[in-house]
Amino acid sequence: MLTKEMYQRYSRQLLVEQFDETAQQRLHNASVLIIGAGGLGCAAAQYLAGSGVGHLLIMDHDNVDLSNLQRQPLYREADVGKNKAESAARQLLTLNSEIRISPLVYQATPALLEALMPVVDIILDCTDNLPTRLMINEAAYYFDKPLFIGAASGNLAQFIALSPRQRHGCYACLYSPDQHTGNNCLTQGILGPVVAIAGNYQALAALYYLSNINTPEWGQLHVFDGMKMQWSQYAIPKRANCSICGDR
Amino acid sequence: MTITVNGKLLDFAEHINVVSLLKYLKIKPTGVAVAINNQIIFKDDWLSASLNDNDNVDVFQVVAGG
Ligand SMILES: [Zn+2]
C-alpha cells in the first residue's frame, strides 16, 4: 500500500502507462548496490533515489575533489575533501528522505562484495578500472545477481546489462585483463553529459528490471560516441572456456 | 574480398584475420575491442577469427573509466 504522500511524490511515474502501484511497491522493496560514486554513480543514484528505490548502498572510499564538481552533481563545493559515499548519501536524503541510504566508505574487495551480495537485488558497476570491474563481474555471477555496467572516457560511453541466468557472455567474455589501458578521466578527460548518459542508462535499466515493467536487453554492449551522437550495439557471446560464466 | 571496417569499404586480395587487419590498419591492439557483424570477438580469438567477404567489422576503444 502506498501512502497518500507517496502517490503524490511518485505521481508522474505512476502516470506512465506500464508503471503502476505494484511497480512502485517493487521499487520500494528493492536494494541496489552502487559501486563507485563518481560520474556514473552520481547520475544513477539521483534518479534511483528520486524514483523511490527503497535502499541504496553506495560504496566509495575516495574523497570529493574540486575537479569532480564538473561532472558529479551530487557534490557541492563544501563537500570537497569529504568522503564521496557519505556526501552522496547526505545529498540524496535531501532529495528523498523516505528511502534508506547506506554509505560504504570502503574500496571494493572480494570479501566485502561477498558480504554485501546476499542483501542486494542488483549491482550497478560505476567504477573506473578494468581489474575492479572484473572482480565485480565475478562476484555478481557467483551470487547470481544482475549487473548493470556503465563506463565512460573522453567522448565515449558504454553500457551493459548482464544476467547470470541468461546464456550470453559476461564481462570477462568481453574484455581480457590485458586490455586494460589505464585510459581514465585523468589521461583522456571526460565530458559530464557523456558519463551521465552511461549512468542514466544504468538507472533506467535498473528501474525497468526492479519494477518488472520491462526486460533489459541482456548481454549487449551499447557504445555511445558523443562526437557522432550515435549508439552502436554488439552481442557478447559466451566463451566456452570462461571461468566465470562458462559452466552455466 | 571486400569488408567494411568502421563504415569504410576495404578490399583484400587474400584472407585475413583480426590480428592482420589491425596490423594493416596500423591500430595498436592494446585498448581496442573488435566486433564482426555486431558480435564481440574476444581478444584471445583474434588470430583464429578470419574475415569473410562482406563482413562488417567495428574496431573501437575499450572504455573502463567512470
Ligand atoms: Zn564469461
Coordinates of C-alpha atoms and ligand atoms in Angstrom, one line a residue:
Chain A
M1 CA 0.0 0.0 0.0
L2 CA 1.3 3.4 -1.0
T3 CA 0.7 6.3 1.3
K4 CA -1.1 9.5 0.1
E5 CA 2.3 11.3 0.1
M6 CA 3.9 8.5 -1.9
Y7 CA 1.1 8.8 -4.5
Q8 CA 1.9 12.5 -4.8
R9 CA 5.7 12.1 -4.8
Y10 CA 5.7 9.4 -7.5
S11 CA 2.6 10.6 -9.4
R12 CA 4.4 11.4 -12.6
Q13 CA 5.9 7.9 -13.0
L14 CA 2.7 6.3 -11.8
L15 CA 1.1 8.1 -14.9
V16 CA 3.4 6.2 -17.2
E17 CA 1.2 3.6 -18.9
Q18 CA 3.2 0.5 -17.9
F19 CA 4.0 1.7 -14.4
D20 CA 1.5 1.1 -11.6
E21 CA 1.2 0.8 -7.9
T22 CA 2.7 -2.7 -7.9
A23 CA 5.7 -1.4 -9.8
Q24 CA 6.2 1.4 -7.3
Q25 CA 5.9 -1.1 -4.4
R26 CA 8.5 -3.3 -6.1
L27 CA 10.9 -0.3 -6.3
H28 CA 10.2 0.4 -2.6
N29 CA 11.2 -3.2 -1.6
A30 CA 14.4 -3.2 -3.7
S31 CA 18.0 -2.9 -2.6
V32 CA 20.7 -1.7 -5.0
L33 CA 24.4 -1.8 -4.5
I34 CA 26.1 1.2 -6.4
I35 CA 29.8 0.6 -6.5
G36 CA 31.6 3.9 -7.2
A37 CA 30.1 7.4 -6.5
G38 CA 31.8 9.3 -9.4
G39 CA 30.2 10.5 -12.6
L40 CA 28.3 7.2 -13.2
G41 CA 27.3 6.7 -9.6
C42 CA 26.1 10.3 -9.1
A43 CA 23.9 10.1 -12.3
A44 CA 22.4 6.7 -11.5
A45 CA 21.9 7.3 -7.8
Q46 CA 20.0 10.5 -8.0
Y47 CA 17.4 9.0 -10.3
L48 CA 17.1 5.8 -8.4
A49 CA 16.6 7.8 -5.2
G50 CA 14.1 10.1 -6.8
S51 CA 12.1 7.1 -8.2
G52 CA 11.8 5.6 -4.7
V53 CA 14.1 2.6 -4.7
G54 CA 13.9 1.5 -1.1
H55 CA 17.5 1.0 -0.2
L56 CA 20.6 2.3 -1.9
L57 CA 24.0 1.1 -0.7
I58 CA 26.7 3.5 -2.1
M59 CA 30.3 2.4 -2.0
D60 CA 33.3 4.8 -2.5
H61 CA 36.4 5.2 -0.4
D62 CA 37.5 8.4 -2.2
N63 CA 37.1 12.0 -1.2
V64 CA 35.5 14.7 -3.3
D65 CA 38.0 16.7 -5.3
L66 CA 37.4 20.1 -6.8
S67 CA 37.9 18.6 -10.2
N68 CA 34.9 16.2 -9.6
L69 CA 32.3 19.0 -9.5
Q70 CA 32.3 19.4 -13.3
R71 CA 30.5 16.0 -13.7
Q72 CA 29.4 14.7 -10.3
P73 CA 26.3 16.7 -9.5
L74 CA 25.6 15.2 -6.1
Y75 CA 28.6 17.2 -4.6
R76 CA 28.8 20.8 -3.5
E77 CA 31.9 23.0 -3.1
A78 CA 31.5 22.4 0.7
D79 CA 32.0 18.7 0.1
V80 CA 35.5 19.0 -1.3
G81 CA 37.8 16.9 0.9
K82 CA 34.9 14.8 2.4
N83 CA 34.1 11.2 1.6
K84 CA 32.1 10.7 -1.6
A85 CA 29.8 7.9 -0.3
E86 CA 28.8 10.0 2.8
S87 CA 28.4 13.2 0.8
A88 CA 26.3 11.5 -1.8
A89 CA 24.1 9.9 0.9
R90 CA 23.6 13.3 2.6
Q91 CA 22.6 14.9 -0.6
L92 CA 20.3 12.1 -1.7
L93 CA 18.4 12.1 1.6
T94 CA 17.6 15.8 1.0
L95 CA 16.0 14.6 -2.3
N96 CA 14.1 11.7 -0.8
S97 CA 14.1 11.1 2.9
E98 CA 11.6 8.2 2.5
I99 CA 14.3 5.8 1.4
R100 CA 17.3 4.2 3.1
I101 CA 20.8 5.1 2.1
S102 CA 23.8 3.3 3.4
P103 CA 27.2 5.0 2.6
L104 CA 30.0 2.5 2.5
V105 CA 33.4 4.2 2.8
Y106 CA 35.4 1.3 1.5
Q107 CA 37.2 0.2 -1.6
A108 CA 35.6 -2.9 -3.2
T109 CA 37.3 -6.2 -2.3
P110 CA 36.1 -9.8 -2.9
A111 CA 35.5 -10.2 0.8
L112 CA 33.4 -7.1 1.1
L113 CA 31.4 -8.0 -2.1
E114 CA 30.8 -11.4 -0.7
A115 CA 29.3 -9.9 2.5
L116 CA 27.1 -7.4 0.6
M117 CA 25.8 -9.6 -2.3
P118 CA 23.2 -11.6 -0.4
V119 CA 21.4 -8.4 0.8
V120 CA 21.1 -6.6 -2.6
D121 CA 18.9 -7.3 -5.6
I122 CA 21.2 -5.9 -8.3
I123 CA 24.6 -4.2 -8.7
L124 CA 25.5 -1.1 -10.6
D125 CA 29.2 -1.1 -11.6
C126 CA 30.1 2.6 -11.5
T127 CA 33.8 2.0 -11.0
D128 CA 36.7 3.4 -13.1
N129 CA 39.0 0.5 -13.9
L130 CA 39.1 -2.9 -15.5
P131 CA 40.5 -5.0 -12.6
T132 CA 37.8 -3.8 -10.3
R133 CA 35.1 -4.4 -12.9
L134 CA 36.3 -8.0 -13.5
M135 CA 36.2 -8.6 -9.7
I136 CA 32.6 -7.2 -9.5
N137 CA 31.6 -9.4 -12.5
E138 CA 32.9 -12.5 -10.8
A139 CA 31.1 -11.7 -7.6
A140 CA 27.8 -11.0 -9.4
Y141 CA 28.0 -14.3 -11.3
Y142 CA 28.9 -16.2 -8.1
F143 CA 25.9 -14.8 -6.2
D144 CA 23.6 -14.8 -9.3
K145 CA 22.9 -11.1 -9.2
P146 CA 22.0 -9.0 -12.3
L147 CA 24.8 -6.5 -13.1
F148 CA 24.3 -3.1 -14.8
I149 CA 27.7 -1.8 -16.0
G150 CA 28.4 1.8 -17.1
A151 CA 31.7 3.2 -18.3
A152 CA 32.9 6.5 -19.8
S153 CA 36.0 8.2 -21.1
G154 CA 36.6 11.2 -23.3
N155 CA 33.6 11.4 -25.6
L156 CA 32.7 7.7 -25.3
A157 CA 30.2 5.9 -23.0
Q158 CA 29.4 2.2 -22.7
F159 CA 26.6 0.3 -21.1
I160 CA 26.0 -3.4 -20.5
A161 CA 23.2 -5.4 -18.6
L162 CA 24.3 -8.9 -17.6
S163 CA 22.2 -11.6 -16.1
P164 CA 23.9 -14.7 -14.7
R165 CA 20.8 -16.7 -15.6
Q166 CA 20.9 -15.9 -19.3
R167 CA 23.1 -17.5 -22.0
H168 CA 25.1 -14.5 -23.1
G169 CA 28.7 -13.9 -22.2
C170 CA 29.9 -12.0 -19.1
Y171 CA 32.3 -9.1 -18.6
A172 CA 35.2 -11.5 -18.7
C173 CA 33.9 -12.7 -22.1
L174 CA 34.0 -9.1 -23.3
Y175 CA 37.4 -7.7 -22.1
S176 CA 40.5 -9.6 -21.2
P177 CA 42.5 -8.2 -18.2
D178 CA 45.4 -7.2 -20.6
Q179 CA 43.0 -4.8 -22.5
H180 CA 43.4 -2.5 -19.5
T181 CA 44.9 0.6 -21.0
G182 CA 44.7 2.9 -18.0
N183 CA 42.5 5.3 -20.1
N184 CA 40.5 7.1 -17.5
C185 CA 39.3 10.6 -16.8
L186 CA 42.8 11.6 -15.7
T187 CA 44.5 10.7 -19.0
Q188 CA 41.7 11.1 -21.5
G189 CA 39.4 13.6 -19.7
I190 CA 35.6 13.2 -19.7
L191 CA 32.6 15.3 -20.5
G192 CA 30.0 15.5 -17.8
P193 CA 27.0 14.7 -20.0
V194 CA 28.8 11.7 -21.6
V195 CA 29.4 10.0 -18.3
A196 CA 25.8 11.0 -17.2
I197 CA 24.4 9.3 -20.3
A198 CA 26.0 6.0 -19.2
G199 CA 24.9 6.4 -15.6
N200 CA 21.3 7.2 -16.8
Y201 CA 21.3 4.1 -18.9
Q202 CA 22.2 2.1 -15.8
A203 CA 19.4 3.8 -13.8
L204 CA 16.8 3.3 -16.5
A205 CA 17.7 -0.4 -16.9
A206 CA 17.7 -0.9 -13.1
L207 CA 14.3 0.9 -12.9
Y208 CA 12.8 -1.4 -15.6
Y209 CA 14.2 -4.5 -14.1
L210 CA 13.3 -3.8 -10.4
S211 CA 9.8 -2.6 -11.3
N212 CA 9.4 -5.5 -13.6
I213 CA 7.7 -3.4 -16.3
N214 CA 10.3 -4.1 -19.0
T215 CA 13.0 -6.6 -19.6
P216 CA 16.5 -5.2 -20.2
E217 CA 18.3 -6.4 -23.3
W218 CA 20.8 -8.7 -21.6
G219 CA 24.3 -9.4 -22.9
Q220 CA 24.6 -6.4 -25.3
L221 CA 27.4 -3.9 -25.2
H222 CA 26.0 -0.5 -26.0
V223 CA 28.6 2.0 -27.2
F224 CA 27.9 5.8 -27.4
D225 CA 30.1 8.1 -29.4
G226 CA 29.4 11.7 -28.3
M227 CA 31.2 13.2 -31.3
K228 CA 28.8 11.4 -33.7
M229 CA 25.9 11.5 -31.2
Q230 CA 25.4 7.8 -32.1
W231 CA 24.8 4.5 -30.3
S232 CA 26.1 1.1 -31.6
Q233 CA 25.2 -2.3 -30.2
Y234 CA 27.2 -5.5 -30.0
A235 CA 26.3 -9.0 -28.8
I236 CA 28.6 -10.5 -26.2
P237 CA 28.8 -14.3 -26.9
K238 CA 29.7 -16.7 -24.0
R239 CA 33.2 -18.1 -24.3
A240 CA 33.2 -21.9 -23.9
N241 CA 36.1 -21.8 -21.5
C242 CA 35.1 -18.7 -19.5
S243 CA 36.0 -19.4 -15.8
I244 CA 33.2 -17.0 -14.7
C245 CA 30.2 -17.9 -16.8
G246 CA 31.4 -20.9 -18.8
D247 CA 29.8 -23.7 -16.9
R248 CA 26.3 -22.3 -16.8
Chain B
M1 CA 37.2 -9.9 -50.6
T2 CA 35.5 -6.7 -49.5
I3 CA 34.9 -6.0 -45.9
T4 CA 33.6 -2.9 -44.1
V5 CA 35.7 -1.5 -41.3
N6 CA 34.2 1.2 -39.2
G7 CA 31.9 2.1 -42.1
K8 CA 34.7 2.2 -44.8
L9 CA 34.9 -0.4 -47.6
L10 CA 38.3 -2.2 -47.9
D11 CA 39.4 -4.7 -50.5
F12 CA 41.8 -7.6 -49.7
A13 CA 43.4 -10.0 -52.2
E14 CA 43.7 -12.8 -49.6
H15 CA 42.1 -14.0 -46.5
I16 CA 43.0 -12.1 -43.3
N17 CA 42.2 -12.4 -39.6
V18 CA 41.6 -9.8 -37.0
V19 CA 45.3 -9.5 -36.0
S20 CA 46.4 -9.0 -39.6
L21 CA 43.6 -6.5 -40.1
L22 CA 44.7 -4.4 -37.1
K23 CA 48.3 -4.6 -38.4
Y24 CA 47.1 -3.4 -41.8
L25 CA 45.2 -0.5 -40.3
K26 CA 48.2 0.3 -38.1
I27 CA 46.0 0.1 -35.0
K28 CA 47.8 -0.9 -31.7
P29 CA 45.9 -3.9 -30.3
T30 CA 46.1 -2.7 -26.7
G31 CA 43.0 -0.9 -25.6
V32 CA 40.8 -1.8 -28.5
A33 CA 37.8 -4.1 -28.9
V34 CA 36.7 -5.8 -32.1
A35 CA 33.2 -6.9 -33.3
I36 CA 32.4 -8.8 -36.5
N37 CA 28.9 -8.4 -37.7
N38 CA 27.9 -6.8 -34.4
Q39 CA 29.3 -9.7 -32.4
I40 CA 32.2 -9.2 -30.0
I41 CA 35.3 -11.2 -30.8
F42 CA 37.2 -11.8 -27.6
K43 CA 40.9 -10.8 -27.8
D44 CA 42.2 -14.4 -27.5
D45 CA 40.3 -15.3 -30.6
W46 CA 41.6 -12.5 -32.9
L47 CA 44.1 -14.8 -34.5
S48 CA 41.6 -17.5 -35.3
A49 CA 38.8 -15.1 -36.3
S50 CA 39.2 -15.0 -40.1
L51 CA 37.2 -12.4 -42.0
N52 CA 34.9 -13.3 -44.8
D53 CA 33.6 -11.3 -47.9
N54 CA 31.0 -8.7 -46.9
D55 CA 31.8 -8.9 -43.2
N56 CA 31.2 -5.7 -41.2
V57 CA 34.0 -5.0 -38.7
D58 CA 34.0 -2.5 -35.9
V59 CA 37.1 -1.5 -34.1
F60 CA 36.5 0.6 -31.0
Q61 CA 38.1 1.7 -27.8
V62 CA 37.8 -0.3 -24.6
V63 CA 36.2 2.1 -22.1
A64 CA 36.5 1.3 -18.4
G65 CA 36.5 4.7 -16.8
G66 CA 33.7 6.3 -14.8
Ligands
ZN1 ZN 32.1 -15.2 -19.3

